Amino acid sequence: MSKPKLHSLPLSLLALLGVALAGVSASASASPPAGEKPSSPPSSANSNEVELICHTSDPADCYPKIFQPTHEFQVVHPDQDLPTRLHVRLNIYTGQKEAKINVPDEAVDPSLEGLPVDNSIVIVDPGDSSGSEKQQSQGQPLKPPKNAPAYDPHGKIKEPKKETAEAIDESSAFYKSLAILKKGLDIDQALEMLEEISHDIYYGLKIAEDYDTVRELFCLANSPSIISSLSSSTASTTTTSSSSSSSSSSSSPETPEAGGPSEKDLNRSRLAASIISSTVQNNPKALAEITKHWPTLQQEHCAKSKSKESGLEPLQISAFRLLPSPPSSGSSSDSDIISSTPLSLTKTRISAISGLLKSPLIRQSFLSANGMDHLLQVLLSDASQSQGQGAAEEWEKVRRQAGHLILDNFLDADMGAVLGEWPNATGDVQASDKECASRAASHGDGEKKEGQGDCWDWHAKQLADRYKKEGKGGEGHWSWELWNKLKEQRKNASSKKKDEL
């Protein structure tokens, strides 16, 4: 078989053939086959068309709108678009999001070995989904799964760490003070220690959990014997001569009158009330524990003999009595009552009652024990001019505190008050303004202010008008708020009663 031969072609024919082949090649590169998209522009053109984000005029601060991943972690800016299938992490030291090209078989950082991994995936059992969806569509709350732990909105209160000698000594002193208080030993130092530490929610809870401790605190803070002594002291001062009255009127309202409780007893009462106030303040679990004790606690008479025949009031009454009742015989004036009552004790007890009223059970006991009459007594009482301007100003603080107690717990929903409990449409029938005005005109300064609940509205209006007339009240003043909120709730209660009929 003969070998093929190469034939030479004329030069002009070769040139013509080269031009034709070049044209075909150019056409093929410019038009892709059917069904395929045109290829992207050259990389040089691409780099010129990258959209940048610039927050300053410095070009060095600019970065691509679309994150450009590499094999090293880079910071992802908040306004960058992040492509999919990247390895993204949160830098726990800087708090910044970082990303890089994902490598599935990449070795784990040795420093992260053994740590839990969260892939942010929640697996839902499809078997229960139909019931949940049905409940949700009907607007019903979802039921927790079986064997789920009880929901605790306040969380677990942990014991403070004993990492320092001071923390260890504090814990030891706390439990020692509890033991001293329950045994009735030298309790003054124990009360001072408990007052300091009861602000802590853990120790406040421990105080509230122990019934014997709670009982001792309530008996010290609200001892009927103290109220009785104050009342006896008030009665004795009203029988003295005018000369001795004038000489004793200059005494401080903080100093108990002769025959009244000792300074030590009054200080113990104030400390105990302060501990109760601190224990329940912003501590719902502690308040819940005291609420558990309340059915038994309210029956306590606090007599040393523990005899219910002692004639003393049980705690369900004495716990809410803020001022001593004037004696049935004799003319006891407001100033006599106030001068026999240490203001610091009254203010502390009002604070404790305000915290306790966050409990629905204790709040109902307060209303049943005519607690609103006791507050009205505080609002209507005045210090006499002979006691000095200081006494009047201090008593004004007590009156304001009582007013805010009523607003925060019964009238102002923005402050957490439960509306509709007081006043209500059935149990708070008010006398006419004419009747209330007639009573006020016929009563002297010695008329006691208890038992005037059917004139609550009239007295609230008179109090607001009085402050306005003195140039202290008006819109925004607590007395104005008290009167207007009371009117509003009285109107709502009346409308509700009509709807029920």
Short mmCIF file of C-alpha atoms in Angstrom, two decimals:
data_model
loop_
_atom_site.label_atom_id
_atom_site.label_comp_id
_atom_site.label_asym_id
_atom_site.label_seq_id
_atom_site.Cartn_x
_atom_site.Cartn_y
_atom_site.Cartn_z
CA MET A 1 0.00 0.00 0.00
CA SER A 2 1.44 3.31 -0.99
CA LYS A 3 2.01 6.10 1.56
CA PRO A 4 -0.12 9.32 1.33
CA LYS A 5 1.57 12.24 -0.22
CA LEU A 6 1.52 15.77 0.81
CA HIS A 7 0.55 18.15 -1.88
CA SER A 8 1.43 21.74 -1.70
CA LEU A 9 -1.29 24.26 -2.48
CA PRO A 10 -0.89 27.66 -3.99
CA LEU A 11 -0.17 30.45 -1.48
CA SER A 12 -3.26 32.48 -2.37
CA LEU A 13 -5.52 29.49 -1.77
CA LEU A 14 -3.97 28.87 1.67
CA ALA A 15 -4.57 32.49 2.73
CA LEU A 16 -8.23 32.32 1.70
CA LEU A 17 -8.75 29.09 3.64
CA GLY A 18 -7.20 30.61 6.84
CA VAL A 19 -9.58 33.58 6.79
CA ALA A 20 -12.62 31.28 6.49
CA LEU A 21 -11.53 29.06 9.39
CA ALA A 22 -10.93 32.11 11.63
CA GLY A 23 -14.46 33.39 10.97
CA VAL A 24 -16.03 30.03 11.89
CA SER A 25 -14.02 29.86 15.11
CA ALA A 26 -15.06 33.35 16.17
CA SER A 27 -18.73 32.57 15.47
CA ALA A 28 -18.58 29.38 17.56
CA SER A 29 -17.04 31.15 20.56
CA ALA A 30 -19.60 33.99 20.43
CA SER A 31 -22.75 31.77 20.14
CA PRO A 32 -23.07 29.01 22.76
CA PRO A 33 -24.95 25.85 21.91
CA ALA A 34 -28.73 25.85 22.28
CA GLY A 35 -29.96 25.45 25.90
CA GLU A 36 -26.79 26.83 27.46
CA LYS A 37 -26.39 30.25 29.05
CA PRO A 38 -23.70 32.60 27.84
CA SER A 39 -20.50 32.36 29.82
CA SER A 40 -19.71 35.02 32.38
CA PRO A 41 -17.50 37.96 31.49
CA PRO A 42 -13.80 37.71 32.05
CA SER A 43 -12.59 37.97 35.60
CA SER A 44 -11.15 41.39 34.92
CA ALA A 45 -14.59 42.70 34.00
CA ASN A 46 -16.09 40.93 37.04
CA SER A 47 -13.79 42.68 39.47
CA ASN A 48 -14.82 46.02 38.09
CA GLU A 49 -18.55 45.29 38.67
CA VAL A 50 -18.43 44.10 42.39
CA GLU A 51 -20.97 46.12 44.41
CA LEU A 52 -19.36 47.69 47.46
CA ILE A 53 -20.75 49.05 50.72
CA CYS A 54 -19.03 52.18 51.97
CA HIS A 55 -20.00 53.86 55.23
CA THR A 56 -17.18 56.41 55.14
CA SER A 57 -15.31 58.34 52.47
CA ASP A 58 -12.23 56.17 53.03
CA PRO A 59 -12.10 53.45 50.33
CA ALA A 60 -10.22 51.20 52.76
CA ASP A 61 -13.41 50.92 54.85
CA CYS A 62 -15.47 49.56 51.96
CA TYR A 63 -16.37 45.88 51.63
CA PRO A 64 -18.36 43.78 49.13
CA LYS A 65 -22.12 43.67 49.46
CA ILE A 66 -21.95 39.91 48.88
CA PHE A 67 -19.58 38.23 51.31
CA GLN A 68 -16.52 36.79 49.55
CA PRO A 69 -15.51 33.61 51.41
CA THR A 70 -11.98 32.25 51.67
CA HIS A 71 -10.49 29.31 53.53
CA GLU A 72 -9.93 31.52 56.59
CA PHE A 73 -12.61 32.94 58.87
CA GLN A 74 -13.52 36.55 58.09
CA VAL A 75 -15.87 38.94 59.83
CA VAL A 76 -19.35 39.11 58.29
CA HIS A 77 -20.71 42.64 58.45
CA PRO A 78 -24.38 43.02 59.49
CA ASP A 79 -25.43 44.48 56.13
CA GLN A 80 -23.59 41.91 53.99
CA ASP A 81 -25.45 39.22 52.06
CA LEU A 82 -24.20 35.80 53.09
CA PRO A 83 -24.06 33.03 50.46
CA THR A 84 -25.27 29.56 51.40
CA ARG A 85 -23.21 26.48 52.26
CA LEU A 86 -20.59 28.33 54.30
CA HIS A 87 -19.11 27.53 57.69
CA VAL A 88 -20.50 30.27 59.96
CA ARG A 89 -19.58 30.81 63.60
CA LEU A 90 -20.00 33.39 66.36
CA ASN A 91 -16.73 34.51 67.88
CA ILE A 92 -17.44 34.38 71.63
CA TYR A 93 -14.52 36.71 72.35
CA THR A 94 -15.48 39.51 69.94
CA GLY A 95 -19.22 38.82 69.57
CA GLN A 96 -18.88 39.06 65.77
CA LYS A 97 -20.19 36.67 63.15
CA GLU A 98 -17.49 35.03 61.03
CA ALA A 99 -17.62 32.77 57.97
CA LYS A 100 -15.40 30.83 55.58
CA ILE A 101 -15.63 28.14 52.91
CA ASN A 102 -17.07 24.99 54.46
CA VAL A 103 -14.88 21.89 54.53
CA PRO A 104 -17.07 18.91 55.59
CA ASP A 105 -14.22 16.69 56.80
CA GLU A 106 -12.30 19.48 58.49
CA ALA A 107 -10.75 18.54 61.83
CA VAL A 108 -12.37 20.01 64.96
CA ASP A 109 -10.42 22.61 66.90
CA PRO A 110 -8.84 20.70 69.84
CA SER A 111 -9.96 23.42 72.25
CA LEU A 112 -13.59 22.65 71.38
CA GLU A 113 -13.36 18.90 71.94
CA GLY A 114 -16.04 17.58 74.28
CA LEU A 115 -18.23 20.68 74.15
CA PRO A 116 -21.94 20.24 73.25
CA VAL A 117 -22.85 20.97 69.65
CA ASP A 118 -26.04 22.79 68.70
CA ASN A 119 -27.13 22.60 65.09
CA SER A 120 -30.24 24.72 65.80
CA ILE A 121 -32.55 21.92 64.72
CA VAL A 122 -35.72 21.11 66.66
CA ILE A 123 -37.33 17.75 65.94
CA VAL A 124 -41.08 17.76 66.45
CA ASP A 125 -42.95 14.51 66.92
CA PRO A 126 -45.46 14.47 64.04
CA GLY A 127 -47.75 12.16 66.00
CA ASP A 128 -48.87 14.99 68.31
CA SER A 129 -48.88 17.78 65.76
CA SER A 130 -52.53 17.40 64.77
CA GLY A 131 -53.79 17.97 68.32
CA SER A 132 -51.50 20.97 68.81
CA GLU A 133 -52.56 22.51 65.50
CA LYS A 134 -56.23 22.01 66.43
CA GLN A 135 -55.72 23.71 69.81
CA GLN A 136 -53.88 26.57 68.16
CA SER A 137 -56.55 27.06 65.49
CA GLN A 138 -59.24 27.21 68.19
CA GLY A 139 -57.30 29.80 70.17
CA GLN A 140 -56.70 27.42 73.07
CA PRO A 141 -53.36 27.47 74.94
CA LEU A 142 -51.07 24.58 74.09
CA LYS A 143 -50.88 21.88 76.73
CA PRO A 144 -47.42 20.91 77.95
CA PRO A 145 -46.25 17.42 77.01
CA LYS A 146 -46.66 14.56 79.46
CA ASN A 147 -44.09 14.32 82.28
CA ALA A 148 -42.93 17.89 81.60
CA PRO A 149 -41.50 19.66 84.68
CA ALA A 150 -43.76 22.20 86.38
CA TYR A 151 -43.41 25.68 84.95
CA ASP A 152 -41.80 28.13 87.35
CA PRO A 153 -42.05 31.74 86.11
CA HIS A 154 -39.57 32.98 88.73
CA GLY A 155 -36.86 30.39 88.20
CA LYS A 156 -34.70 28.73 90.77
CA ILE A 157 -33.24 30.89 93.53
CA LYS A 158 -29.69 29.76 94.15
CA GLU A 159 -27.80 30.05 97.38
CA PRO A 160 -25.07 32.72 97.26
CA LYS A 161 -21.63 31.24 96.60
CA LYS A 162 -19.43 30.95 99.67
CA GLU A 163 -16.19 31.84 97.92
CA THR A 164 -14.98 34.36 100.48
CA ALA A 165 -14.65 34.36 104.24
CA GLU A 166 -17.14 37.23 104.38
CA ALA A 167 -19.78 35.20 102.51
CA ILE A 168 -19.24 32.23 104.83
CA ASP A 169 -19.55 34.42 107.93
CA GLU A 170 -22.70 36.05 106.53
CA SER A 171 -24.38 32.68 105.95
CA SER A 172 -23.40 31.44 109.40
CA ALA A 173 -24.67 34.62 111.08
CA PHE A 174 -27.95 34.36 109.18
CA TYR A 175 -28.82 30.85 110.36
CA LYS A 176 -27.64 31.67 113.89
CA SER A 177 -29.96 34.71 113.92
CA LEU A 178 -32.89 32.56 112.83
CA ALA A 179 -32.26 30.16 115.71
CA ILE A 180 -31.98 33.00 118.24
CA LEU A 181 -35.20 34.60 117.02
CA LYS A 182 -37.20 31.37 117.23
CA LYS A 183 -35.92 30.61 120.72
CA GLY A 184 -36.75 34.11 121.96
CA LEU A 185 -33.26 34.79 123.28
CA ASP A 186 -31.46 38.13 123.00
CA ILE A 187 -33.12 38.99 119.70
CA ASP A 188 -32.03 42.60 119.14
CA GLN A 189 -28.77 41.74 117.39
CA ALA A 190 -30.52 38.94 115.47
CA LEU A 191 -33.17 41.36 114.19
CA GLU A 192 -30.54 43.84 113.04
CA MET A 193 -28.69 41.11 111.16
CA LEU A 194 -31.87 39.81 109.51
CA GLU A 195 -32.89 43.33 108.48
CA GLU A 196 -29.59 43.75 106.64
CA ILE A 197 -29.72 40.42 104.81
CA SER A 198 -33.47 40.06 104.12
CA HIS A 199 -33.07 42.16 100.94
CA ASP A 200 -31.28 39.18 99.36
CA ILE A 201 -33.91 37.05 97.58
CA TYR A 202 -32.33 33.77 98.73
CA TYR A 203 -32.18 34.67 102.42
CA GLY A 204 -35.56 36.40 102.15
CA LEU A 205 -36.99 33.12 100.85
CA LYS A 206 -35.39 31.17 103.71
CA ILE A 207 -36.97 33.55 106.22
CA ALA A 208 -40.39 33.11 104.60
CA GLU A 209 -40.16 29.32 104.43
CA ASP A 210 -39.85 28.90 108.21
CA TYR A 211 -43.23 29.26 109.91
CA ASP A 212 -41.83 29.85 113.41
CA THR A 213 -39.61 32.67 112.12
CA VAL A 214 -42.49 34.29 110.23
CA ARG A 215 -44.74 34.04 113.30
CA GLU A 216 -42.19 35.71 115.56
CA LEU A 217 -41.67 38.54 113.05
CA PHE A 218 -45.41 39.15 112.68
CA CYS A 219 -45.94 39.07 116.43
CA LEU A 220 -43.11 41.53 117.02
CA ALA A 221 -44.20 43.86 114.20
CA ASN A 222 -47.92 43.78 114.95
CA SER A 223 -48.07 42.91 118.63
CA PRO A 224 -51.54 43.76 119.95
CA SER A 225 -49.88 44.53 123.29
CA ILE A 226 -48.01 47.42 121.68
CA ILE A 227 -51.20 48.77 120.13
CA SER A 228 -52.97 48.38 123.47
CA SER A 229 -50.14 50.16 125.28
CA LEU A 230 -50.23 53.00 122.76
CA SER A 231 -53.97 53.28 123.20
CA SER A 232 -53.61 53.30 127.00
CA SER A 233 -50.94 55.93 126.71
CA THR A 234 -53.27 58.02 124.56
CA ALA A 235 -56.04 57.74 127.13
CA SER A 236 -53.75 58.82 129.97
CA THR A 237 -52.52 61.91 128.15
CA THR A 238 -56.08 63.12 127.57
CA THR A 239 -56.82 63.20 131.32
CA THR A 240 -53.86 65.39 132.25
CA SER A 241 -54.22 69.07 133.00
CA SER A 242 -53.84 71.69 130.31
CA SER A 243 -50.58 72.89 131.81
CA SER A 244 -48.98 69.47 131.71
CA SER A 245 -50.35 68.96 128.21
CA SER A 246 -48.68 72.07 126.96
CA SER A 247 -45.40 71.11 128.54
CA SER A 248 -45.44 67.63 127.03
CA SER A 249 -46.62 68.75 123.59
CA SER A 250 -43.14 69.81 122.64
CA SER A 251 -41.89 66.23 122.91
CA SER A 252 -40.88 64.46 119.75
CA PRO A 253 -43.49 62.21 118.09
CA GLU A 254 -40.85 59.51 118.08
CA THR A 255 -40.74 59.42 121.89
CA PRO A 256 -43.39 57.20 123.52
CA GLU A 257 -45.49 58.75 126.26
CA ALA A 258 -45.24 57.62 129.87
CA GLY A 259 -46.97 54.30 130.39
CA GLY A 260 -46.51 53.32 126.75
CA PRO A 261 -44.30 50.56 125.32
CA SER A 262 -40.57 50.82 125.92
CA GLU A 263 -38.19 52.17 123.31
CA LYS A 264 -36.72 48.68 122.99
CA ASP A 265 -40.12 47.15 122.22
CA LEU A 266 -40.89 49.82 119.64
CA ASN A 267 -37.50 49.37 117.97
CA ARG A 268 -38.01 45.59 117.81
CA SER A 269 -41.42 46.14 116.26
CA ARG A 270 -39.95 48.47 113.64
CA LEU A 271 -37.11 46.06 112.80
CA ALA A 272 -39.51 43.12 112.47
CA ALA A 273 -41.82 45.10 110.16
CA SER A 274 -38.82 46.17 108.09
CA ILE A 275 -37.69 42.52 107.72
CA ILE A 276 -41.18 41.49 106.54
CA SER A 277 -41.22 44.38 104.06
CA SER A 278 -37.78 43.51 102.66
CA THR A 279 -38.57 39.79 102.53
CA VAL A 280 -41.58 40.17 100.23
CA GLN A 281 -40.26 43.12 98.21
CA ASN A 282 -39.65 41.91 94.62
CA ASN A 283 -39.53 38.34 95.92
CA PRO A 284 -42.65 36.49 94.67
CA LYS A 285 -41.48 33.13 96.00
CA ALA A 286 -41.08 34.51 99.52
CA LEU A 287 -44.53 36.08 99.32
CA ALA A 288 -45.94 32.73 98.15
CA GLU A 289 -44.44 31.03 101.21
CA ILE A 290 -45.98 33.56 103.60
CA THR A 291 -49.29 33.11 101.79
CA LYS A 292 -49.08 29.37 102.53
CA HIS A 293 -48.62 30.19 106.22
CA TRP A 294 -51.39 32.78 106.32
CA PRO A 295 -54.43 30.56 107.11
CA THR A 296 -52.71 29.43 110.32
CA LEU A 297 -50.76 32.61 110.96
CA GLN A 298 -53.79 34.89 110.96
CA GLN A 299 -55.28 32.97 113.90
CA GLU A 300 -52.27 33.63 116.14
CA HIS A 301 -52.89 35.91 119.15
CA CYS A 302 -49.19 36.46 119.95
CA ALA A 303 -49.80 36.23 123.70
CA LYS A 304 -46.93 34.76 125.72
CA SER A 305 -49.34 32.27 127.26
CA LYS A 306 -50.64 31.41 123.77
CA SER A 307 -54.14 31.47 125.22
CA LYS A 308 -56.88 32.64 122.92
CA GLU A 309 -58.78 33.82 125.98
CA SER A 310 -56.24 36.57 126.59
CA GLY A 311 -58.53 39.17 125.04
CA LEU A 312 -55.92 40.24 122.49
CA GLU A 313 -56.75 40.62 118.81
CA PRO A 314 -55.60 37.87 116.43
CA LEU A 315 -53.10 38.77 113.73
CA GLN A 316 -55.83 38.84 111.08
CA ILE A 317 -56.92 42.12 112.74
CA SER A 318 -53.85 43.51 114.50
CA ALA A 319 -51.61 43.00 111.44
CA PHE A 320 -53.59 45.68 109.59
CA ARG A 321 -54.20 48.15 112.43
CA LEU A 322 -51.95 51.12 111.76
CA LEU A 323 -53.01 53.45 114.57
CA PRO A 324 -54.34 52.68 118.03
CA SER A 325 -58.09 52.95 118.39
CA PRO A 326 -59.07 55.86 120.61
CA PRO A 327 -60.64 54.60 123.86
CA SER A 328 -64.40 54.44 124.01
CA SER A 329 -64.41 56.89 126.93
CA GLY A 330 -62.75 60.26 126.89
CA SER A 331 -62.00 62.63 124.04
CA SER A 332 -58.90 61.45 122.25
CA SER A 333 -57.75 63.82 119.50
CA ASP A 334 -55.83 63.13 116.32
CA SER A 335 -52.72 64.74 117.74
CA ASP A 336 -52.90 62.50 120.83
CA ILE A 337 -53.02 59.41 118.61
CA ILE A 338 -50.18 60.60 116.41
CA SER A 339 -47.97 61.71 119.30
CA SER A 340 -48.32 58.26 120.88
CA THR A 341 -47.38 56.48 117.63
CA PRO A 342 -43.73 56.49 116.46
CA LEU A 343 -43.83 57.63 112.84
CA SER A 344 -40.96 55.36 111.80
CA LEU A 345 -42.96 52.35 113.03
CA THR A 346 -46.12 53.43 111.19
CA LYS A 347 -44.23 54.04 107.93
CA THR A 348 -42.47 50.69 108.13
CA ARG A 349 -45.70 48.83 108.84
CA ILE A 350 -47.43 50.53 105.88
CA SER A 351 -44.53 49.39 103.68
CA ALA A 352 -44.86 45.81 104.97
CA ILE A 353 -48.64 45.77 104.42
CA SER A 354 -48.23 47.13 100.88
CA GLY A 355 -45.90 44.24 100.03
CA LEU A 356 -48.15 41.64 101.64
CA LEU A 357 -51.19 42.90 99.70
CA LYS A 358 -49.65 41.54 96.49
CA SER A 359 -50.98 38.20 97.74
CA PRO A 360 -54.65 37.74 96.74
CA LEU A 361 -55.38 35.73 99.92
CA ILE A 362 -53.85 38.30 102.26
CA ARG A 363 -55.51 41.11 100.30
CA GLN A 364 -58.93 39.57 100.88
CA SER A 365 -58.13 39.20 104.60
CA PHE A 366 -57.16 42.87 104.67
CA LEU A 367 -60.49 43.92 103.17
CA SER A 368 -62.42 41.60 105.49
CA ALA A 369 -60.64 43.10 108.51
CA ASN A 370 -61.74 46.62 107.49
CA GLY A 371 -58.22 47.48 106.43
CA MET A 372 -59.51 50.36 104.29
CA ASP A 373 -61.00 51.96 107.42
CA HIS A 374 -57.57 51.84 109.05
CA LEU A 375 -56.06 53.58 106.03
CA LEU A 376 -58.81 56.19 106.10
CA GLN A 377 -57.92 56.83 109.74
CA VAL A 378 -54.35 57.59 108.65
CA LEU A 379 -55.51 59.88 105.82
CA LEU A 380 -57.84 61.92 108.05
CA SER A 381 -55.63 62.28 111.11
CA ASP A 382 -53.51 65.40 111.60
CA ALA A 383 -50.66 66.41 113.82
CA SER A 384 -51.49 69.41 116.02
CA GLN A 385 -49.77 72.75 115.50
CA SER A 386 -48.39 72.55 119.05
CA GLN A 387 -46.32 69.53 118.01
CA GLY A 388 -44.34 71.72 115.66
CA GLN A 389 -43.92 71.96 111.90
CA GLY A 390 -41.60 68.97 111.83
CA ALA A 391 -44.28 66.63 113.16
CA ALA A 392 -46.80 67.89 110.59
CA GLU A 393 -44.34 67.38 107.73
CA GLU A 394 -43.44 63.87 108.89
CA TRP A 395 -47.08 62.91 109.22
CA GLU A 396 -47.69 64.23 105.71
CA LYS A 397 -45.18 61.62 104.46
CA VAL A 398 -47.11 58.90 106.28
CA ARG A 399 -50.38 60.09 104.73
CA ARG A 400 -48.86 60.12 101.25
CA GLN A 401 -47.48 56.60 101.76
CA ALA A 402 -50.96 55.38 102.76
CA GLY A 403 -52.44 57.01 99.66
CA HIS A 404 -49.95 55.29 97.38
CA LEU A 405 -50.67 51.94 99.06
CA ILE A 406 -54.33 52.32 98.04
CA LEU A 407 -53.47 53.39 94.49
CA ASP A 408 -50.86 50.68 93.89
CA ASN A 409 -52.95 47.80 95.24
CA PHE A 410 -56.57 48.69 94.44
CA LEU A 411 -57.01 51.58 92.01
CA ASP A 412 -54.13 51.96 89.53
CA ALA A 413 -53.79 49.05 87.10
CA ASP A 414 -50.55 50.52 85.71
CA MET A 415 -48.98 49.93 89.12
CA GLY A 416 -50.20 46.33 89.31
CA ALA A 417 -53.48 46.92 91.15
CA VAL A 418 -56.23 44.31 90.78
CA LEU A 419 -59.29 46.35 89.87
CA GLY A 420 -62.77 45.50 91.08
CA GLU A 421 -61.87 44.22 94.56
CA TRP A 422 -62.23 47.64 96.17
CA PRO A 423 -64.45 49.47 95.75
CA ASN A 424 -67.05 46.96 94.61
CA ALA A 425 -70.71 47.33 93.71
CA THR A 426 -72.18 45.31 96.56
CA GLY A 427 -70.10 45.74 99.71
CA ASP A 428 -69.23 49.47 99.58
CA VAL A 429 -72.53 51.35 99.74
CA GLN A 430 -71.77 55.03 100.25
CA ALA A 431 -73.76 57.51 102.31
CA SER A 432 -74.89 60.72 100.67
CA ASP A 433 -72.59 63.74 100.63
CA LYS A 434 -75.11 65.58 102.81
CA GLU A 435 -75.05 62.83 105.42
CA CYS A 436 -71.24 62.65 105.46
CA ALA A 437 -70.95 66.44 105.71
CA SER A 438 -73.43 66.45 108.58
CA ARG A 439 -71.41 63.83 110.45
CA ALA A 440 -68.20 65.76 109.97
CA ALA A 441 -69.80 68.99 111.21
CA SER A 442 -71.28 67.38 114.33
CA HIS A 443 -68.12 65.50 115.34
CA GLY A 444 -65.40 67.17 117.32
CA ASP A 445 -61.64 66.71 117.04
CA GLY A 446 -61.92 63.74 119.37
CA GLU A 447 -64.12 61.71 117.04
CA LYS A 448 -62.31 58.61 116.01
CA LYS A 449 -61.93 58.06 112.27
CA GLU A 450 -62.65 54.35 112.18
CA GLY A 451 -65.97 53.02 110.93
CA GLN A 452 -66.45 55.73 108.32
CA GLY A 453 -66.13 53.48 105.28
CA ASP A 454 -69.55 54.57 103.98
CA CYS A 455 -68.12 58.09 103.61
CA TRP A 456 -64.89 57.05 101.88
CA ASP A 457 -65.71 58.87 98.63
CA TRP A 458 -66.72 62.07 100.40
CA HIS A 459 -63.58 62.10 102.53
CA ALA A 460 -61.35 61.44 99.48
CA LYS A 461 -62.87 64.43 97.69
CA GLN A 462 -62.50 66.64 100.76
CA LEU A 463 -58.85 65.61 101.05
CA ALA A 464 -58.16 66.43 97.39
CA ASP A 465 -59.96 69.80 97.72
CA ARG A 466 -58.01 70.58 100.88
CA TYR A 467 -54.62 70.04 99.23
CA LYS A 468 -55.68 72.05 96.21
CA LYS A 469 -56.84 74.91 98.41
CA GLU A 470 -53.51 74.88 100.24
CA GLY A 471 -51.70 75.12 96.91
CA LYS A 472 -50.14 71.64 97.24
CA GLY A 473 -52.63 69.53 95.31
CA GLY A 474 -54.29 69.51 91.93
CA GLU A 475 -53.67 67.31 88.92
CA GLY A 476 -50.68 65.00 89.45
CA HIS A 477 -50.83 65.12 93.25
CA TRP A 478 -51.45 61.80 94.95
CA SER A 479 -54.68 63.07 96.57
CA TRP A 480 -56.04 64.10 93.15
CA GLU A 481 -55.07 60.71 91.69
CA LEU A 482 -56.70 58.93 94.62
CA TRP A 483 -60.00 60.79 94.24
CA ASN A 484 -60.20 60.45 90.45
CA LYS A 485 -59.21 56.76 90.39
CA LEU A 486 -61.77 56.09 93.12
CA LYS A 487 -64.50 57.86 91.11
CA GLU A 488 -63.53 55.88 88.02
CA GLN A 489 -63.66 52.53 89.81
CA ARG A 490 -66.91 53.41 91.56
CA LYS A 491 -68.45 54.18 88.16
CA ASN A 492 -67.15 50.92 86.67
CA ALA A 493 -68.52 48.92 89.61
CA SER A 494 -71.92 50.55 89.21
CA SER A 495 -72.01 49.79 85.47
CA LYS A 496 -71.04 46.19 86.12
CA LYS A 497 -73.86 45.84 88.63
CA LYS A 498 -76.40 47.19 86.12
CA ASP A 499 -75.16 44.75 83.47
CA GLU A 500 -75.59 41.85 85.87
CA LEU A 501 -79.16 42.90 86.62
#
